[in-house]
Coordinates of N, CA and C and ligand atoms in Angstrom, one line a residue:
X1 N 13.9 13.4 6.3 CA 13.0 14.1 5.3 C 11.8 13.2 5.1
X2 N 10.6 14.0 5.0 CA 9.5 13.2 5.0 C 9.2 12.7 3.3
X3 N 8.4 11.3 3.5 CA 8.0 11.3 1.7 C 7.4 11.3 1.0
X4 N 6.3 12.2 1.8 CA 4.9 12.3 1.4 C 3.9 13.4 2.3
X5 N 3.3 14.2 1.8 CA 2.6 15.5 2.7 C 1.0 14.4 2.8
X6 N 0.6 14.5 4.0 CA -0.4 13.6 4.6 C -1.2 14.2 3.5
X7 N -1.5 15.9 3.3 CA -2.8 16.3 2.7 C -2.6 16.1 1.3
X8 N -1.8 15.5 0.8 CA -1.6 14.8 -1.0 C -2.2 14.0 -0.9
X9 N -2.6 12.9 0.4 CA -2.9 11.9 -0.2 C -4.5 11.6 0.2
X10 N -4.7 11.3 -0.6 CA -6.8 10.9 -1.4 C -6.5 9.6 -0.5
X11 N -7.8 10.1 0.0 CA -8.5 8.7 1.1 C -8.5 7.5 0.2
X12 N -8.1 6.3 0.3 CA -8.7 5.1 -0.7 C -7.7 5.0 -1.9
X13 N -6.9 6.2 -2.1 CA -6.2 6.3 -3.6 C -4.8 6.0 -3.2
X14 N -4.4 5.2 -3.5 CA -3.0 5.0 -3.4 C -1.5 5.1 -4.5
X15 N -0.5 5.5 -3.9 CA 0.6 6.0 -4.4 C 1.3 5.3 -4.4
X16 N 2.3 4.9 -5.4 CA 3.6 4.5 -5.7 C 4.5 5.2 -4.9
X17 N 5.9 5.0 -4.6 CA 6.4 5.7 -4.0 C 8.1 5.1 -4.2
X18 N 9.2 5.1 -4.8 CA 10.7 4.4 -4.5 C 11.1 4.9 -3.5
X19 N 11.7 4.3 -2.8 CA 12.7 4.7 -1.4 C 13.4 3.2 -1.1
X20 N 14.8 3.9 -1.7 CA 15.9 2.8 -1.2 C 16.0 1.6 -2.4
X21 N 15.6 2.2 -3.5 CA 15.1 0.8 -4.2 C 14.2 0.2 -4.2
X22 N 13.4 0.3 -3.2 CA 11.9 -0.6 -3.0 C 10.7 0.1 -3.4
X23 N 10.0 -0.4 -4.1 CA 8.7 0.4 -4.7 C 7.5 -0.1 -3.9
X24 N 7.1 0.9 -3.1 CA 6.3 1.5 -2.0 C 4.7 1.6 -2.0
X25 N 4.1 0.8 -2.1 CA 2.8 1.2 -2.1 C 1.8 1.8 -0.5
X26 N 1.5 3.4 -0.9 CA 1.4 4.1 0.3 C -0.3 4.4 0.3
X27 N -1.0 3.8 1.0 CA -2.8 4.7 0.6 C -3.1 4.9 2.3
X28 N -3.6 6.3 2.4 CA -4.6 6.8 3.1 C -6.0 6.0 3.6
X29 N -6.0 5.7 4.8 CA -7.3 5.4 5.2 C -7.9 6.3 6.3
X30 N -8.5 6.8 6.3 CA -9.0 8.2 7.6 C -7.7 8.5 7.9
X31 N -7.8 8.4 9.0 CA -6.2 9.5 9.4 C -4.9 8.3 9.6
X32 N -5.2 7.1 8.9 CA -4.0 6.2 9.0 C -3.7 6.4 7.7
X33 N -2.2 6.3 7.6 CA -1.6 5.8 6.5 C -1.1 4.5 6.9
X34 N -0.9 3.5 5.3 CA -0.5 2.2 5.5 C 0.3 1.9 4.1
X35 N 1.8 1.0 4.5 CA 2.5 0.8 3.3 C 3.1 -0.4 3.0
X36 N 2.9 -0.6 1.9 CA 2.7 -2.4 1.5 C 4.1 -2.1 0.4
X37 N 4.5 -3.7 0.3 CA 5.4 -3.4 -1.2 C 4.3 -3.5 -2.7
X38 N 4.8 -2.9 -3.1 CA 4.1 -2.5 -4.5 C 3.9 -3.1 -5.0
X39 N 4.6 -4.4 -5.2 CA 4.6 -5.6 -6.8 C 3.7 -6.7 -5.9
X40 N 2.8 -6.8 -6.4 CA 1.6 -8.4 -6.2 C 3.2 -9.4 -5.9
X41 N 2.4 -10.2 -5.0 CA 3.1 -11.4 -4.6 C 2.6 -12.3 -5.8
X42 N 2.2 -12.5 -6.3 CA 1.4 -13.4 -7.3 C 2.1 -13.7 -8.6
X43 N 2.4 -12.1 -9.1 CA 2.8 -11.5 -10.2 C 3.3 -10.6 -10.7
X44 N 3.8 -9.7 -11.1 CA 4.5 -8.4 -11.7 C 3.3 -7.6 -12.2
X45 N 2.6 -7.2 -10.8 CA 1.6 -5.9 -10.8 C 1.7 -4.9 -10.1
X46 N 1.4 -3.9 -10.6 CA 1.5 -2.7 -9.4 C 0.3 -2.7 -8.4
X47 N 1.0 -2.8 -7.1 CA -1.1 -3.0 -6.3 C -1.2 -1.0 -6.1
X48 N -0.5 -0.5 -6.4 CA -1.3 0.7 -5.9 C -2.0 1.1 -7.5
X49 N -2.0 0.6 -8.3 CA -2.8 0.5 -9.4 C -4.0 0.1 -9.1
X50 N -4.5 -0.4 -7.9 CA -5.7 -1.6 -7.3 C -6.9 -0.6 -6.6
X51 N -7.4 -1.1 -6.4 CA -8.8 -0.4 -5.4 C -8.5 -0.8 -4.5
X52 N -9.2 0.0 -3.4 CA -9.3 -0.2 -2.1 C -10.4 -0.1 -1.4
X53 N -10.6 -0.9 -0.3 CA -11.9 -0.7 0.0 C -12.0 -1.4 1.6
X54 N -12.1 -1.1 2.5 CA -12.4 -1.5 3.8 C -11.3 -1.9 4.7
X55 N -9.9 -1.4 4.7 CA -8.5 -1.8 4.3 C -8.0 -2.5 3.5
X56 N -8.5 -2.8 2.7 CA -8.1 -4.5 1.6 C -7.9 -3.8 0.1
X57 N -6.9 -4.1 -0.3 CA -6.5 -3.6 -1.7 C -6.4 -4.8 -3.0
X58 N -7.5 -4.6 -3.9 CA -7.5 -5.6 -4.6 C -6.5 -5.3 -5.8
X59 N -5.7 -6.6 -6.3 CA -4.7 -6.3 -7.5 C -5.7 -6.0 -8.8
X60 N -5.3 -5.2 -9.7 CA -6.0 -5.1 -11.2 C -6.0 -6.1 -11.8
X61 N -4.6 -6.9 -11.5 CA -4.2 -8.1 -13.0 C -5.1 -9.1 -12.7
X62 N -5.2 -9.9 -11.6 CA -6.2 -11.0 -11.4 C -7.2 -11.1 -10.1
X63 N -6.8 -10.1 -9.3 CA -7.7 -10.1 -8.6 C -7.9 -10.1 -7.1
X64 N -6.5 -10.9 -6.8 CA -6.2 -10.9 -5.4 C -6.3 -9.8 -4.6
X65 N -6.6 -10.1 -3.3 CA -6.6 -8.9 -2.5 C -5.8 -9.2 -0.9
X66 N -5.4 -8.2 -0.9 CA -4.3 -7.9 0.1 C -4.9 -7.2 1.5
X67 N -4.5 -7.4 2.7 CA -5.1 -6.6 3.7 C -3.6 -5.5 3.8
X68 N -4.0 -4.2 4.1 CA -3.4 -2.8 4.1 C -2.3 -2.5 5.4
X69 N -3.0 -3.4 6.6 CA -2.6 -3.4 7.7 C -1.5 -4.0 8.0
X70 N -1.1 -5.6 7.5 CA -1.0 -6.6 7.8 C 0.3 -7.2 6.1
X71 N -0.6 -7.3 5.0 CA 0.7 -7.8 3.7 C -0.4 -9.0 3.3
X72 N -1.0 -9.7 4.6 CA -1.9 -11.2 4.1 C -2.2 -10.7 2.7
X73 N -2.3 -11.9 2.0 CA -2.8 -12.3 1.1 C -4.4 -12.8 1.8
X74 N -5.1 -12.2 1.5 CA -6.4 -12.9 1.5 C -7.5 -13.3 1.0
X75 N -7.3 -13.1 -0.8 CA -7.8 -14.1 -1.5 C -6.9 -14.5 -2.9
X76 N -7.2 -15.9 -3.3 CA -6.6 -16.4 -4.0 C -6.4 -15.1 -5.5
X77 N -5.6 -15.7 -6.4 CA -4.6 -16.3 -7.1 C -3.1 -15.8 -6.0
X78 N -3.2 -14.6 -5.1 CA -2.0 -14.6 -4.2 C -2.1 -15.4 -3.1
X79 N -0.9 -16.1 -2.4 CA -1.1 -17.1 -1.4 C 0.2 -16.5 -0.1
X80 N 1.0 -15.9 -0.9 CA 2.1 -15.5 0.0 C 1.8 -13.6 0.6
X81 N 1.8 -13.2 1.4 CA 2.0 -11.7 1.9 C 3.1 -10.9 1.7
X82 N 2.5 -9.7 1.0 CA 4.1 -8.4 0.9 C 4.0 -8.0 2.5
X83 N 5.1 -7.4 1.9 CA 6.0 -7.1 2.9 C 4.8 -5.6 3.3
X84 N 5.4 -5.5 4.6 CA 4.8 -4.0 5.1 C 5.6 -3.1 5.8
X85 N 5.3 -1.9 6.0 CA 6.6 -0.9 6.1 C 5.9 -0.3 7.3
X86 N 6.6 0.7 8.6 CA 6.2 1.4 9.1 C 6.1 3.0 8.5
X87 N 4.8 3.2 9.3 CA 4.8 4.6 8.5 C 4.7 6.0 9.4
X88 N 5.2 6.6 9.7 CA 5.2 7.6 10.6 C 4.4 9.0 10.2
X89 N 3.7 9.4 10.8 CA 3.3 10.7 10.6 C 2.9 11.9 11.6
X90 N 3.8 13.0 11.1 CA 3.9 14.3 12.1 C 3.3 15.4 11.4
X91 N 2.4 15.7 12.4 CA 1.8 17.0 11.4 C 1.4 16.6 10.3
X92 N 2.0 17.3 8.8 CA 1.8 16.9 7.5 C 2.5 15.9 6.8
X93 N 3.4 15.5 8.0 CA 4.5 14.8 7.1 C 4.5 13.3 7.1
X94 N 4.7 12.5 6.2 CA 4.4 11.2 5.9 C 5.6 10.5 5.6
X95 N 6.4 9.7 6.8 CA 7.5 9.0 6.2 C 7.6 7.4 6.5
X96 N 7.8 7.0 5.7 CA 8.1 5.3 5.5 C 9.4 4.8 6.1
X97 N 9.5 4.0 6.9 CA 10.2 3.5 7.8 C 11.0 2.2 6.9
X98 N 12.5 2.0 6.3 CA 12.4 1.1 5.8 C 13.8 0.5 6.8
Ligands
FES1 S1 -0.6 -10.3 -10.3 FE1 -1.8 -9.7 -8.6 S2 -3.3 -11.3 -8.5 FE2 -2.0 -11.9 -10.2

């Protein structure tokens, strides 16, 4: 079962998402989707609360920014990388590989 319809999701805008216990951060970039874990490596933030911009998702609470592709941490106050998920998509359907 898929866990997300491709055409829900807003280019740049990213979604929370639970599956399996893990909280999911899922954003659309042109026709990729990409899925990071949710919580800032840093701190107890939601990054899909964050902006996005060029693949890179910056945290709200202090600032760090994350690459979308990949988990890096690529600028400070975060030093360690989330985790990243595979994401499958058929047709409309959008599922997270965990
Ligand atoms: S909680 Fe994300 S940068 Fe501090």
């Amino acid at each position: 079962m898929s866990d997300l319809s491709f055409a829900s999701l807003i280019e740049n805008k990213p979604v929370r998402i639970e599956k399996n216990g893990e909280s999911i951060c899922v954003t659309r970039v042109g026709e990729e989707v990409f899925a990071i874990g949710d919580t800032c490596s840093h701190s107890d933030a939601s990054l899909s609360e964050g902006d996005v911009s060029d693949h890179k998702i910056e945290c709200w609470l202090h600032g760090a920014e994350f690459d979308l592709r990949t988990g890096v941490a690529l600028t400070l106050p975060a030093v360690t990388p989330v985790k990243t998920y595979e994401v499958a998509i058929d047709g409309d359907s959008v599922t997270v590989n965990i």
